[in-house]
C-alpha positions as protocol buffer text, in pm:
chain_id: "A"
residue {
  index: 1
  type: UNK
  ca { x: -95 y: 1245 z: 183 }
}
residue {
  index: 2
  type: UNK
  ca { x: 101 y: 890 z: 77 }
}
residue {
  index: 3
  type: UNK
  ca { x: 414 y: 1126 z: -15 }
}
residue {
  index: 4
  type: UNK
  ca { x: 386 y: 1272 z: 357 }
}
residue {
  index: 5
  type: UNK
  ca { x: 334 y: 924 z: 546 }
}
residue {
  index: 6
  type: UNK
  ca { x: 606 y: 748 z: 367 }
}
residue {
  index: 7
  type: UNK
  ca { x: 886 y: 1028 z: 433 }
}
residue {
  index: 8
  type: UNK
  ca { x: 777 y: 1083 z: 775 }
}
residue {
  index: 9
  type: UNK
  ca { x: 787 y: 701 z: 834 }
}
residue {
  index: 10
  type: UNK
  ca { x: 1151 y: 684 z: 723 }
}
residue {
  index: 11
  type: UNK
  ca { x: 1223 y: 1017 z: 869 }
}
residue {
  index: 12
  type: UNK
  ca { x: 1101 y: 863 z: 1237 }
}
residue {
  index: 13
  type: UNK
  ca { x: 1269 y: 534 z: 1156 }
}
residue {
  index: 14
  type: UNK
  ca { x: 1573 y: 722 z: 1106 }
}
residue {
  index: 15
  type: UNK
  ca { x: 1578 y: 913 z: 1364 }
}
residue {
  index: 16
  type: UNK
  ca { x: 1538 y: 636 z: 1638 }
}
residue {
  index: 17
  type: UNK
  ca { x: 1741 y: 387 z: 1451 }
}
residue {
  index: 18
  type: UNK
  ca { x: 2085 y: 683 z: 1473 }
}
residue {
  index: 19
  type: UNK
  ca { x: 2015 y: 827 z: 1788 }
}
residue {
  index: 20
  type: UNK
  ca { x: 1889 y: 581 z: 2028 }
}
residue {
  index: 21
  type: UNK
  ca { x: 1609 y: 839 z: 2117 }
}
residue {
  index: 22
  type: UNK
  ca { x: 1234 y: 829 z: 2157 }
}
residue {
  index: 23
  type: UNK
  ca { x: 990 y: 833 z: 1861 }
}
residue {
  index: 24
  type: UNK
  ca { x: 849 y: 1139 z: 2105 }
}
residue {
  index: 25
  type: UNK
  ca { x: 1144 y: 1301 z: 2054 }
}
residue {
  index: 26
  type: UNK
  ca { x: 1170 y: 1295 z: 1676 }
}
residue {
  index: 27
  type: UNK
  ca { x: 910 y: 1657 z: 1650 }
}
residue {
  index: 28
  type: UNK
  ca { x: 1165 y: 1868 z: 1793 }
}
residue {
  index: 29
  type: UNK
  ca { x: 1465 y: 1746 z: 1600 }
}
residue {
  index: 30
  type: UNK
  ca { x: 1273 y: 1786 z: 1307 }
}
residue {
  index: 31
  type: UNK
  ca { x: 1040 y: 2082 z: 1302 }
}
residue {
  index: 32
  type: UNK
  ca { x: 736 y: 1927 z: 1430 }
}
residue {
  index: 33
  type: UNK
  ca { x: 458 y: 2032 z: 1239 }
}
residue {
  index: 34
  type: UNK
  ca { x: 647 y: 2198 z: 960 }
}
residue {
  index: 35
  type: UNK
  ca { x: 800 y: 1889 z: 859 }
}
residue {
  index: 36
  type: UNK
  ca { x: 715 y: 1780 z: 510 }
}
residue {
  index: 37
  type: UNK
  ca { x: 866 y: 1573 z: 186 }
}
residue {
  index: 38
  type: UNK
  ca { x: 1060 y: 1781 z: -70 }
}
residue {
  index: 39
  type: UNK
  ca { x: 955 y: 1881 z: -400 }
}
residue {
  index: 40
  type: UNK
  ca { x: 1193 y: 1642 z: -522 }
}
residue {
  index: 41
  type: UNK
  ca { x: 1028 y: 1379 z: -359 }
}
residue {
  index: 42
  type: UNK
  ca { x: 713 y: 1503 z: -456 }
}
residue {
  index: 43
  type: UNK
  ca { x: 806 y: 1469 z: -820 }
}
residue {
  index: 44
  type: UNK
  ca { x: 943 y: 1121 z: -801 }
}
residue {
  index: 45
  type: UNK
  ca { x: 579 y: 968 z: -633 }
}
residue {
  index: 46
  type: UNK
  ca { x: 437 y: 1163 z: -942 }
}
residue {
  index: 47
  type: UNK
  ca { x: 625 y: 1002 z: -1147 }
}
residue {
  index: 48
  type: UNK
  ca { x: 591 y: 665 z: -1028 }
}
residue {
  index: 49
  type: UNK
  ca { x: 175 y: 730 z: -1065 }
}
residue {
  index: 50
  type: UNK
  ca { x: 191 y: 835 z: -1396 }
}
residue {
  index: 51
  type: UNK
  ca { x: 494 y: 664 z: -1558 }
}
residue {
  index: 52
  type: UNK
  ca { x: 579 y: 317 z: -1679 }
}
residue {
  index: 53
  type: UNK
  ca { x: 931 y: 372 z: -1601 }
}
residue {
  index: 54
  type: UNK
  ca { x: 1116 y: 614 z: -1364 }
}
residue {
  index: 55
  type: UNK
  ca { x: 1500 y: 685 z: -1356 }
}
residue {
  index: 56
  type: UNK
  ca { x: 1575 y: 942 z: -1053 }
}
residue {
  index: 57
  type: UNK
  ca { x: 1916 y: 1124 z: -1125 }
}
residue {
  index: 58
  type: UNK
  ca { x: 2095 y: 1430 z: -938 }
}
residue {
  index: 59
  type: UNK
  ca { x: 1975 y: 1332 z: -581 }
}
residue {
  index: 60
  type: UNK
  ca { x: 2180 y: 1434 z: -328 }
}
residue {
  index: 61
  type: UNK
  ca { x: 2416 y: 1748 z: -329 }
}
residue {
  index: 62
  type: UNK
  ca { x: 2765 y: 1905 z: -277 }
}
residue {
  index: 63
  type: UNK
  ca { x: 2830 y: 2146 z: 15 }
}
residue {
  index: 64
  type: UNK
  ca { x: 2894 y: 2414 z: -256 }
}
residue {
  index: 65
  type: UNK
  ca { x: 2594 y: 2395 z: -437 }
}
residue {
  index: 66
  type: UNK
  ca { x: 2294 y: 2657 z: -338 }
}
residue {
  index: 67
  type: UNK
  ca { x: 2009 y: 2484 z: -201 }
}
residue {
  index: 68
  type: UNK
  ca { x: 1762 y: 2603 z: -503 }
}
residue {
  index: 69
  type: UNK
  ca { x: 1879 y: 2773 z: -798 }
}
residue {
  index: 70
  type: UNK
  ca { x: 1729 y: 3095 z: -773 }
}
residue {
  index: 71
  type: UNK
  ca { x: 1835 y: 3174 z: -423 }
}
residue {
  index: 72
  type: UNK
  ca { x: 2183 y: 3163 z: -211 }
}
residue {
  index: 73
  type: UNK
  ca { x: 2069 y: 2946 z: 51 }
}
residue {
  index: 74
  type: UNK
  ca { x: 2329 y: 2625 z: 103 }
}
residue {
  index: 75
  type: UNK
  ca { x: 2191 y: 2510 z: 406 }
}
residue {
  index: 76
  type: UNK
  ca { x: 1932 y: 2244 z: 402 }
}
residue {
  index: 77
  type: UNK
  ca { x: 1633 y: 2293 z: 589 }
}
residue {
  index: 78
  type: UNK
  ca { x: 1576 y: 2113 z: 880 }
}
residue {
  index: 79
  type: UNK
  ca { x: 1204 y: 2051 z: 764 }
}
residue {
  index: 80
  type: UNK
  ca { x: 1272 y: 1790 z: 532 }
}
residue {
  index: 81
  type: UNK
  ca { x: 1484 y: 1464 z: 619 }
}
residue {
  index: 82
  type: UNK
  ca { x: 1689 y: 1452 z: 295 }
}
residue {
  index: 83
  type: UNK
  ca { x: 1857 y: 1107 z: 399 }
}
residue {
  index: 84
  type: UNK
  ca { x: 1472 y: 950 z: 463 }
}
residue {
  index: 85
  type: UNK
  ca { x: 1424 y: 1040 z: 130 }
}
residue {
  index: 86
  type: UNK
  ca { x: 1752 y: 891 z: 12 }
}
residue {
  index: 87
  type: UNK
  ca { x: 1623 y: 528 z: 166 }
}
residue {
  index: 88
  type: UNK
  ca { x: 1310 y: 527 z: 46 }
}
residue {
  index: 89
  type: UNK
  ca { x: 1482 y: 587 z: -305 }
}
residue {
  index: 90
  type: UNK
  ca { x: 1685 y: 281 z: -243 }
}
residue {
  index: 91
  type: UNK
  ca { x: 1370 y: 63 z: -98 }
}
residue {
  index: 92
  type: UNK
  ca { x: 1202 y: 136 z: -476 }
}
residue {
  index: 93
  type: UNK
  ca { x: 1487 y: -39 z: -645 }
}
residue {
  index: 94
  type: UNK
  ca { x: 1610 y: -253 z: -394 }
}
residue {
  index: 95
  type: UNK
  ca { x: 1329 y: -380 z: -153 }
}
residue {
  index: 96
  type: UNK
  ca { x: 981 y: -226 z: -296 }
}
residue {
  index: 97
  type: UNK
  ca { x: 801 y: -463 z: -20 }
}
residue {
  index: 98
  type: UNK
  ca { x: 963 y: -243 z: 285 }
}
residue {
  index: 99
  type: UNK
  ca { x: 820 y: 47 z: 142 }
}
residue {
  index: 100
  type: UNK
  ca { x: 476 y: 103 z: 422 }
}
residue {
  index: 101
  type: UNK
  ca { x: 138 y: 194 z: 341 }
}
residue {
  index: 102
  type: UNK
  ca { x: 143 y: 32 z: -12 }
}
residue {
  index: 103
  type: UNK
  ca { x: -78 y: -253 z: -97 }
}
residue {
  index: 104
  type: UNK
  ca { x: 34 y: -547 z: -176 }
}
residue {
  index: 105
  type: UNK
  ca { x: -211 y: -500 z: -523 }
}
residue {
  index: 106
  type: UNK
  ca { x: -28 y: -175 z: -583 }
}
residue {
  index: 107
  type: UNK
  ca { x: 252 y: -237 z: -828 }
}
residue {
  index: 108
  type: UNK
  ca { x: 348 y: 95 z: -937 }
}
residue {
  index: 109
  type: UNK
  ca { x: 728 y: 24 z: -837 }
}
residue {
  index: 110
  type: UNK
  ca { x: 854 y: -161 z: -1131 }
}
residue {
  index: 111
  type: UNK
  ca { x: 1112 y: -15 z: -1372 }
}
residue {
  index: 112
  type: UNK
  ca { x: 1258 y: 208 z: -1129 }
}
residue {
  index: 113
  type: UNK
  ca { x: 1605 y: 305 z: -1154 }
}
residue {
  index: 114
  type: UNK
  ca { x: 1794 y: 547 z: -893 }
}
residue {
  index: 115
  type: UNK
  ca { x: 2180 y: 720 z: -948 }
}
residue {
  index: 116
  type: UNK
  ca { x: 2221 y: 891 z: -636 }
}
């Protein structure tokens, strides 16, 4: 649930940051209901629940590449907001106290370390 409010809070922050637009409008862009985080992203707030220190590493992708290994897709789906994700990586190591819905009392963030 944390992993799903943080990347949609990004996602919508985003989205009416670049385009101007209405937070209303941000659903339709963005596959409404089928939005979700990656299983990247997933991984990482695992991580950062369960280790003392994380480094993230081979974020972000070439048009070449295939979108998973074990299929031919090179599209990204528009039901995850790959560049949200990207700024909440840099909020860990660079501003941990923009990051929303974390307490104050919740220091998980430290030792984090992100090559994008």
């Amino acid at each position: 649930m944390l992993c799903a409010r943080i990347v949609k809070y990004y996602s919508a922050k985003r989205f009416v940051e670049e385009t101007g637009k209405a937070l209303s409008e941000w659903g339709s862009t963005h596959d409404g209901s089928m939005f979700h985080y990656s299983s990247g992203m997933q991984a990482v707030m695992l991580a950062l629940g369960i280790c003392d220190k994380v480094s993230i590493f081979g974020f972000g992708k070439s048009t070449l590449a295939k979108h998973h290994y074990h299929t031919n897709q090179k599209a990204e789906l528009r039901l995850h907001d790959y560049e949200a994700e990207y700024a909440f990586y840099h909020d860990l190591v660079k501003n941990p106290r923009a990051i929303p819905f974390i307490s104050d009392k919740f220091s998980v963030f430290h030792g984090v370390s992100v090559i994008l």
